[in-house]
Tab-separated table of C-alpha atoms in Angstrom:
chain	number	residue	atom	x	y	z
A	1	MET	CA	34.007	189.412	141.879
A	2	SER	CA	35.066	192.800	140.644
A	3	LEU	CA	38.732	193.930	140.957
A	4	ILE	CA	39.234	197.603	141.377
A	5	TYR	CA	42.751	199.069	140.643
A	6	LEU	CA	43.687	202.191	142.504
A	7	ASP	CA	46.388	204.566	140.882
A	8	PHE	CA	48.469	206.085	143.528
A	9	ASN	CA	51.042	207.439	141.055
A	10	ARG	CA	48.786	210.155	139.519
A	11	THR	CA	50.580	213.152	138.053
A	12	THR	CA	47.272	215.108	136.966
A	13	PRO	CA	45.104	216.990	139.653
A	14	MET	CA	42.106	214.952	140.740
A	15	ALA	CA	38.676	216.778	140.695
A	16	PRO	CA	37.319	218.081	144.065
A	17	SER	CA	34.545	215.551	143.966
A	18	VAL	CA	37.070	212.663	143.784
A	19	ILE	CA	39.174	213.970	146.543
A	20	GLU	CA	35.890	214.348	148.669
A	21	ALA	CA	34.915	210.664	147.882
A	22	MET	CA	38.414	209.517	148.866
A	23	GLN	CA	38.529	211.218	152.260
A	24	PRO	CA	37.099	208.177	154.269
A	25	TYR	CA	39.750	205.960	152.707
A	26	TRP	CA	42.539	208.457	153.393
A	27	SER	CA	41.464	208.967	156.904
A	28	THR	CA	42.399	205.448	157.773
A	29	HIS	CA	44.924	204.848	155.242
A	30	PHE	CA	47.645	206.814	157.143
A	31	MET	CA	46.752	205.248	160.385
A	32	LEU	CA	49.190	202.782	162.019
A	33	PRO	CA	47.787	199.857	164.148
A	34	THR	CA	50.109	200.666	167.137
A	35	GLN	CA	48.527	204.249	167.544
A	36	SER	CA	45.980	204.761	170.474
A	37	HIS	CA	42.759	205.679	168.924
A	38	VAL	CA	39.682	204.002	167.287
A	39	HIS	CA	40.970	204.230	163.743
A	40	ALA	CA	44.116	202.627	164.554
A	41	SER	CA	42.151	199.848	166.335
A	42	ALA	CA	40.226	199.300	163.014
A	43	VAL	CA	43.543	199.068	161.139
A	44	SER	CA	44.913	196.679	163.489
A	45	GLU	CA	41.934	194.423	163.247
A	46	ALA	CA	42.172	194.485	159.404
A	47	ILE	CA	45.764	193.408	159.543
A	48	GLU	CA	45.091	190.556	161.835
A	49	GLY	CA	42.020	189.560	159.865
A	50	ALA	CA	44.240	189.394	156.707
A	51	ARG	CA	46.948	187.441	158.749
A	52	GLU	CA	44.297	184.815	159.685
A	53	SER	CA	43.180	184.594	155.996
A	54	VAL	CA	46.795	184.002	154.715
A	55	ALA	CA	47.499	181.622	157.606
A	56	PHE	CA	44.449	179.549	156.855
A	57	LEU	CA	45.604	179.330	153.224
A	58	ILE	CA	48.726	177.650	154.034
A	59	GLY	CA	47.755	175.669	157.181
A	60	CYS	CA	49.545	177.582	159.866
A	61	GLU	CA	48.604	179.620	163.031
A	62	PRO	CA	48.493	183.485	162.582
A	63	PHE	CA	51.229	184.116	164.910
A	64	GLU	CA	53.585	181.945	162.802
A	65	LEU	CA	53.152	184.533	159.838
A	66	VAL	CA	55.318	187.691	159.401
A	67	PHE	CA	54.195	190.176	156.682
A	68	THR	CA	56.951	191.553	154.547
A	69	SER	CA	57.327	193.840	151.415
A	70	GLY	CA	57.150	190.793	149.087
A	71	GLY	CA	58.618	187.366	148.301
A	72	THR	CA	62.178	188.651	147.953
A	73	GLU	CA	62.196	190.129	151.547
A	74	ALA	CA	60.455	187.049	152.835
A	75	ASN	CA	63.141	184.687	151.434
A	76	ASN	CA	65.934	186.911	152.644
A	77	LEU	CA	64.473	187.027	156.147
A	78	GLY	CA	63.863	183.219	156.090
A	79	ILE	CA	67.556	182.506	154.951
A	80	LEU	CA	69.606	185.303	156.508
A	81	GLY	CA	67.383	185.716	159.489
A	82	ALA	CA	68.011	182.035	160.485
A	83	ALA	CA	71.706	182.125	159.864
A	84	ASP	CA	73.899	181.652	162.896
A	85	PHE	CA	76.512	184.295	162.111
A	86	ASP	CA	78.434	183.872	165.326
A	87	HIS	CA	79.220	180.240	164.224
A	88	THR	CA	81.329	181.712	161.428
A	89	MET	CA	83.847	183.069	164.051
A	90	ASP	CA	84.628	179.692	165.487
A	91	PRO	CA	87.758	178.294	163.754
A	92	LEU	CA	87.535	174.826	165.377
A	93	ASP	CA	84.139	174.093	163.868
A	94	GLY	CA	84.861	175.369	160.469
A	95	PRO	CA	82.371	177.383	158.428
A	96	PRO	CA	78.679	176.567	158.512
A	97	HIS	CA	77.324	174.721	155.421
A	98	VAL	CA	74.162	175.590	153.384
A	99	LEU	CA	72.922	173.627	150.401
A	100	ILE	CA	70.877	175.479	147.794
A	101	SER	CA	69.315	173.977	144.579
A	102	ASN	CA	70.715	175.388	141.347
A	103	VAL	CA	67.125	176.272	140.033
A	104	GLU	CA	66.242	178.668	142.857
A	105	HIS	CA	64.719	182.289	142.214
A	106	ASP	CA	67.326	185.077	142.388
A	107	ALA	CA	66.049	186.172	145.697
A	108	VAL	CA	67.260	182.807	147.215
A	109	MET	CA	70.410	182.544	145.122
A	110	GLN	CA	71.449	186.158	146.064
A	111	ALA	CA	70.655	185.619	149.770
A	112	GLY	CA	72.935	182.482	149.487
A	113	LEU	CA	75.596	184.613	147.872
A	114	GLN	CA	75.399	186.869	150.878
A	115	LEU	CA	75.921	184.107	153.253
A	116	GLY	CA	79.045	183.176	151.381
A	117	ARG	CA	80.326	186.739	151.751
A	118	LEU	CA	79.561	186.393	155.440
A	119	GLY	CA	81.818	183.189	155.609
A	120	TRP	CA	79.420	180.406	154.986
A	121	ASP	CA	80.144	177.483	152.795
A	122	VAL	CA	77.560	177.745	150.079
A	123	GLU	CA	77.063	174.657	147.925
A	124	LEU	CA	74.653	174.354	144.923
A	125	VAL	CA	72.840	171.057	144.402
A	126	PRO	CA	72.175	170.166	140.701
A	127	CYS	CA	68.772	169.315	139.222
A	128	ASP	CA	67.973	166.680	136.631
A	129	ALA	CA	66.737	167.150	133.063
A	130	GLN	CA	63.228	167.807	134.355
A	131	GLY	CA	64.231	170.547	136.730
A	132	MET	CA	63.742	168.195	139.668
A	133	VAL	CA	66.193	168.176	142.518
A	134	PRO	CA	65.931	164.734	144.343
A	135	ALA	CA	66.184	164.495	148.131
A	136	ASP	CA	69.055	162.116	147.581
A	137	GLU	CA	71.079	164.665	145.880
A	138	PHE	CA	70.883	166.847	149.128
A	139	GLU	CA	71.349	164.027	151.544
A	140	LYS	CA	74.548	162.907	150.112
A	141	ARG	CA	75.870	166.282	150.545
A	142	PHE	CA	75.047	166.573	154.215
A	143	ARG	CA	77.994	167.290	156.598
A	144	GLU	CA	78.215	167.790	160.325
A	145	SER	CA	78.444	171.496	159.568
A	146	THR	CA	75.244	171.794	157.317
A	147	GLN	CA	72.889	174.085	159.097
A	148	MET	CA	70.433	174.920	156.402
A	149	VAL	CA	68.777	173.686	153.095
A	150	CYS	CA	66.910	175.799	150.520
A	151	LEU	CA	64.593	174.251	148.020
A	152	GLN	CA	61.627	175.844	146.262
A	153	LEU	CA	58.203	174.077	146.070
A	154	ALA	CA	57.768	174.815	142.392
A	155	ASN	CA	60.084	176.097	139.760
A	156	HIS	CA	59.284	179.504	138.292
A	157	VAL	CA	60.465	178.729	134.787
A	158	LEU	CA	59.469	175.070	134.452
A	159	GLY	CA	56.750	174.681	136.945
A	160	THR	CA	58.363	171.524	138.227
A	161	LEU	CA	57.156	170.573	141.734
A	162	GLN	CA	59.946	169.569	144.181
A	163	PRO	CA	60.049	166.722	146.868
A	164	ILE	CA	59.805	169.169	149.866
A	165	ARG	CA	58.249	166.846	152.332
A	166	GLU	CA	60.774	164.015	151.635
A	167	LEU	CA	63.758	166.424	151.973
A	168	ALA	CA	62.242	167.961	155.131
A	169	ASP	CA	62.063	164.578	156.858
A	170	ARG	CA	65.799	163.865	155.981
A	171	CYS	CA	66.752	167.457	157.171
A	172	HIS	CA	65.078	167.230	160.504
A	173	ASN	CA	66.475	163.787	161.057
A	174	ARG	CA	70.048	165.643	161.040
A	175	GLY	CA	68.857	168.678	162.897
A	176	ILE	CA	69.012	170.770	159.529
A	177	ARG	CA	66.749	173.833	158.855
A	178	ILE	CA	64.835	173.763	155.668
A	179	HIS	CA	63.588	176.887	153.901
A	180	CYS	CA	60.971	176.861	151.109
A	181	ASP	CA	60.336	179.460	148.433
A	182	ALA	CA	56.688	178.848	147.725
A	183	THR	CA	55.940	182.052	145.943
A	184	THR	CA	55.273	180.309	142.608
A	185	ALA	CA	53.014	177.754	144.102
A	186	VAL	CA	50.821	179.195	146.622
A	187	GLY	CA	47.253	179.860	145.193
A	188	LYS	CA	47.822	177.536	142.328
A	189	VAL	CA	48.301	174.330	144.209
A	190	PRO	CA	47.187	173.332	147.776
A	191	VAL	CA	49.936	174.266	150.234
A	192	ASP	CA	49.940	172.983	153.764
A	193	VAL	CA	53.092	173.678	155.842
A	194	THR	CA	52.227	171.032	158.403
A	195	GLN	CA	52.274	168.420	155.774
A	196	LEU	CA	55.386	169.942	154.197
A	197	ARG	CA	57.205	170.282	157.650
A	198	VAL	CA	59.195	173.157	156.477
A	199	ASP	CA	60.847	175.438	159.015
A	200	SER	CA	60.066	178.545	156.892
A	201	LEU	CA	58.092	179.440	153.712
A	202	ALA	CA	57.864	182.499	151.634
A	203	LEU	CA	54.923	183.582	149.651
A	204	SER	CA	53.954	186.618	147.718
A	205	ALA	CA	50.600	188.448	147.248
A	206	HIS	CA	50.854	189.429	143.554
A	207	LYS	CA	51.409	185.661	142.624
A	208	MET	CA	47.824	185.058	143.756
A	209	TYR	CA	46.141	188.166	142.192
A	210	GLY	CA	46.909	190.151	145.328
A	211	PRO	CA	48.629	193.570	145.407
A	212	LYS	CA	52.290	193.940	144.515
A	213	GLY	CA	54.854	195.021	147.114
A	214	VAL	CA	53.595	192.648	149.989
A	215	GLY	CA	54.460	189.131	150.993
A	216	ALA	CA	54.735	186.960	153.951
A	217	LEU	CA	57.120	184.536	155.682
A	218	PHE	CA	55.735	181.358	157.567
A	219	VAL	CA	58.080	180.838	160.686
A	220	ARG	CA	57.594	177.479	162.466
A	221	ARG	CA	56.737	178.083	166.090
A	222	GLY	CA	59.856	177.819	168.228
A	223	LEU	CA	62.276	178.754	165.350
A	224	GLU	CA	64.753	181.207	166.344
A	225	LEU	CA	64.912	184.074	163.697
A	226	LYS	CA	66.689	187.324	163.862
A	227	PRO	CA	65.515	190.548	161.896
A	228	ILE	CA	67.352	191.653	158.934
A	229	LEU	CA	65.740	195.215	158.973
A	230	PHE	CA	66.432	197.517	161.821
A	231	GLY	CA	64.239	200.422	163.073
A	232	GLU	CA	61.000	200.687	164.913
A	233	SER	CA	60.041	197.073	165.715
A	234	ARG	CA	56.876	195.622	163.940
A	235	GLU	CA	55.670	192.199	163.115
A	236	MET	CA	56.449	190.319	166.494
A	237	GLY	CA	59.859	191.983	166.577
A	238	LEU	CA	61.022	190.420	163.220
A	239	ARG	CA	60.527	193.378	160.919
A	240	ALA	CA	61.092	197.106	161.188
A	241	GLY	CA	58.939	199.743	159.447
A	242	SER	CA	55.358	200.788	159.045
A	243	GLU	CA	52.906	198.300	157.789
A	244	ASN	CA	51.756	198.445	154.153
A	245	VAL	CA	48.152	198.486	155.411
A	246	PRO	CA	46.429	198.558	152.008
A	247	GLY	CA	48.812	195.773	150.686
A	248	ILE	CA	48.287	193.500	153.643
A	249	VAL	CA	44.506	193.801	153.540
A	250	GLY	CA	44.593	193.117	149.845
A	251	PHE	CA	46.788	190.075	150.474
A	252	GLY	CA	44.194	188.791	152.881
A	253	SER	CA	41.401	189.210	150.425
A	254	ALA	CA	43.434	187.492	147.674
A	255	ALA	CA	44.458	184.694	150.031
A	256	SER	CA	40.598	184.215	151.123
A	257	MET	CA	39.529	183.909	147.414
A	258	ALA	CA	42.466	181.543	146.524
A	259	GLY	CA	41.562	179.248	149.587
A	260	ARG	CA	37.998	179.030	148.324
A	261	CYS	CA	38.713	178.060	144.699
A	262	VAL	CA	42.294	176.573	144.560
A	263	ASP	CA	41.188	173.129	143.855
A	264	GLU	CA	38.639	174.080	141.105
A	265	ALA	CA	41.280	176.601	139.644
A	266	TYR	CA	43.677	173.674	139.465
A	267	ALA	CA	41.566	171.594	137.373
A	268	THR	CA	40.671	174.551	135.095
A	269	LEU	CA	44.243	175.648	134.654
A	270	ALA	CA	45.519	172.110	133.970
A	271	GLU	CA	42.976	171.702	131.190
A	272	LEU	CA	43.941	175.116	129.601
A	273	ARG	CA	47.474	174.089	129.869
A	274	GLN	CA	46.979	170.790	128.114
A	275	ARG	CA	44.935	172.596	125.563
A	276	LEU	CA	47.755	174.813	124.694
A	277	ILE	CA	50.256	172.045	124.401
A	278	ASP	CA	47.969	169.924	122.219
A	279	GLY	CA	47.234	172.956	120.171
A	280	LEU	CA	50.997	173.634	119.430
A	281	ARG	CA	51.725	170.190	118.689
A	282	SER	CA	48.619	169.948	116.302
A	283	ASN	CA	49.969	172.951	114.442
A	284	LEU	CA	53.778	172.502	114.721
A	285	GLY	CA	54.108	168.765	115.176
A	286	GLU	CA	57.558	167.464	116.602
A	287	ARG	CA	59.073	170.775	116.036
A	288	VAL	CA	57.808	171.702	119.523
A	289	THR	CA	59.420	170.423	122.703
A	290	VAL	CA	57.701	170.588	126.040
A	291	PHE	CA	60.129	171.071	128.982
A	292	ALA	CA	59.520	169.216	132.321
A	293	GLU	CA	56.530	167.290	130.814
A	294	HIS	CA	57.070	164.160	132.589
A	295	VAL	CA	57.146	165.290	136.273
A	296	ASP	CA	54.494	166.749	138.528
A	297	GLY	CA	54.233	170.472	137.966
A	298	LEU	CA	52.054	173.578	138.223
A	299	PRO	CA	48.886	173.652	136.261
A	300	ASN	CA	49.288	176.911	134.723
A	301	THR	CA	52.932	176.977	133.568
A	302	VAL	CA	54.467	175.676	130.300
A	303	THR	CA	57.733	176.200	128.793
A	304	VAL	CA	58.375	175.106	125.393
A	305	GLN	CA	61.069	175.089	122.707
A	306	MET	CA	59.836	176.420	119.471
A	307	PRO	CA	61.264	175.679	116.089
A	308	ALA	CA	62.371	179.368	115.603
A	309	GLU	CA	64.051	182.146	117.638
A	310	ALA	CA	61.853	183.128	120.537
A	311	LYS	CA	62.474	186.821	120.205
A	312	ARG	CA	61.532	186.704	116.520
A	313	ILE	CA	58.361	184.857	117.434
A	314	GLN	CA	57.492	187.424	120.115
A	315	LYS	CA	58.075	190.285	117.648
A	316	ALA	CA	55.702	188.739	115.228
A	317	ALA	CA	53.106	187.687	117.700
A	318	ARG	CA	52.979	191.214	119.276
A	319	HIS	CA	49.748	190.588	121.233
A	320	LEU	CA	51.036	187.573	123.165
A	321	VAL	CA	52.623	188.168	126.458
A	322	ALA	CA	55.321	185.489	127.005
A	323	GLY	CA	58.617	184.985	129.051
A	324	LEU	CA	61.892	184.737	127.154
A	325	ALA	CA	65.386	184.396	128.096
A	326	GLN	CA	66.939	187.895	127.950
A	327	SER	CA	70.679	187.679	128.810
A	328	GLU	CA	73.500	185.359	128.892
A	329	SER	CA	76.275	187.389	130.892
A	330	PRO	CA	75.291	187.297	133.771
A	331	PRO	CA	72.467	184.866	132.676
A	332	ASP	CA	68.900	185.908	133.705
A	333	GLU	CA	66.663	183.453	135.713
A	334	MET	CA	65.223	181.787	132.725
A	335	THR	CA	68.580	181.418	130.915
A	336	ARG	CA	70.121	179.984	134.223
A	337	VAL	CA	67.377	177.420	134.831
A	338	LEU	CA	67.395	176.099	131.316
A	339	GLN	CA	71.131	175.903	131.351
A	340	ALA	CA	70.766	173.818	134.614
A	341	ILE	CA	68.652	171.254	132.827
A	342	GLY	CA	71.287	171.004	130.042
A	343	CYS	CA	69.960	173.192	127.401
A	344	SER	CA	72.258	174.532	124.760
A	345	GLU	CA	72.426	178.261	123.806
A	346	LYS	CA	70.240	177.426	120.619
A	347	GLU	CA	67.755	175.753	122.787
A	348	VAL	CA	67.568	178.563	125.311
A	349	GLY	CA	67.095	181.132	122.595
A	350	ARG	CA	64.190	179.170	121.344
A	351	ALA	CA	62.423	178.773	124.584
A	352	ILE	CA	59.089	180.498	125.600
A	353	ARG	CA	57.301	180.357	128.841
A	354	ILE	CA	53.642	180.839	128.763
A	355	SER	CA	51.364	181.056	131.840
A	356	VAL	CA	47.501	180.733	131.993
A	357	GLY	CA	45.298	182.348	134.628
A	358	TRP	CA	42.020	182.363	136.344
A	359	THR	CA	40.464	184.640	133.585
A	360	THR	CA	42.023	182.787	130.610
A	361	SER	CA	39.480	181.302	128.281
A	362	ARG	CA	39.616	178.459	125.802
A	363	GLU	CA	39.137	180.949	122.985
A	364	GLN	CA	42.262	182.866	124.235
A	365	ILE	CA	44.180	179.576	124.274
A	366	ASP	CA	43.252	178.873	120.818
A	367	ARG	CA	44.121	182.407	119.700
A	368	ALA	CA	47.580	182.093	121.416
A	369	VAL	CA	48.090	178.812	119.626
A	370	ASN	CA	47.338	180.428	116.284
A	371	LEU	CA	49.688	183.450	116.937
A	372	LEU	CA	52.544	181.238	117.905
A	373	ALA	CA	51.939	178.936	114.916
A	374	GLU	CA	51.776	181.922	112.468
A	375	ALA	CA	54.754	183.640	114.048
A	376	THR	CA	56.822	180.567	113.887
A	377	ASP	CA	56.406	180.346	110.107
A	378	TYR	CA	56.621	184.081	109.618
A	379	PRO	CA	59.509	184.867	107.343
A	380	SER	CA	62.660	186.336	108.907
A	381	PRO	CA	63.224	190.024	108.258
């Protein structure tokens, strides 16, 4: 399959022949599905076809899926849209209580902080040394006032898979809603919302090779949700604003592709990930520490502690793209997660996160290992 990237941020004039060739695309690009003409009907059908593809990928009904501008908006809608703000005004009941794991993405953490500003009692639940947040840690913090729990499906730094189904069962036994950020996991591991039993689940197109700027929120049928954006109503009344038609259609195509090959991709990515780990250990021995190695995790993500400063390694291995901790005050996401599992400042500074993808080859893995090994032993300036 060929992927075509369209540049909509051009600053140089396009040739007349290019403009003419693009006219059929532009004629429908600016149409909205709510308009009453044949082109709008085609746009509406394309959106609904994409909705069916994404819904099929995660095992829900199309009407349970709301398209958003990305994973961040999906998480905000799932959390803030489900919050009962009227409850905060009742002094007899006290403030509503929400539990959030301490290794969540910033989109979830910041939404939680907003709940705190609105009067909610926000409590963070700690993880263990592998980045796992056991269901028991949540359950022992349940109160009569607990209304919501937030736990990601997979950690974006360590790759750790969380016990969502176990926690969902315990939440539902107490009448507590559970929101799941699955943006890092969908497309890499099989995801079925029926099996997970979550009330809402966020996903993002670009995490599965779709376009940036589009995501979706699964909303379990019967779940009351309020919009957090206001304007001309779209998406079954849960979102305002014109649809990102090219993004949504691209999302549907990416979801269709992911649905066909997620099992095969899992095996391939896991093999490449292990090849990377084995190669680093072969070259650097016990000087390399693999984080979250002893729990179930994503097949494509590996974070390691190197024997030298990560920034120096990245500078020496210029052709290697890797994630590093960037700041300490306030801490960035990678720093915050590594601190949550007990890493010292020195360990955080030596951590590198590497992801493999569908197009990664064994030769590229071996090249990455060599680059890291050479950069590690490269003399300091």
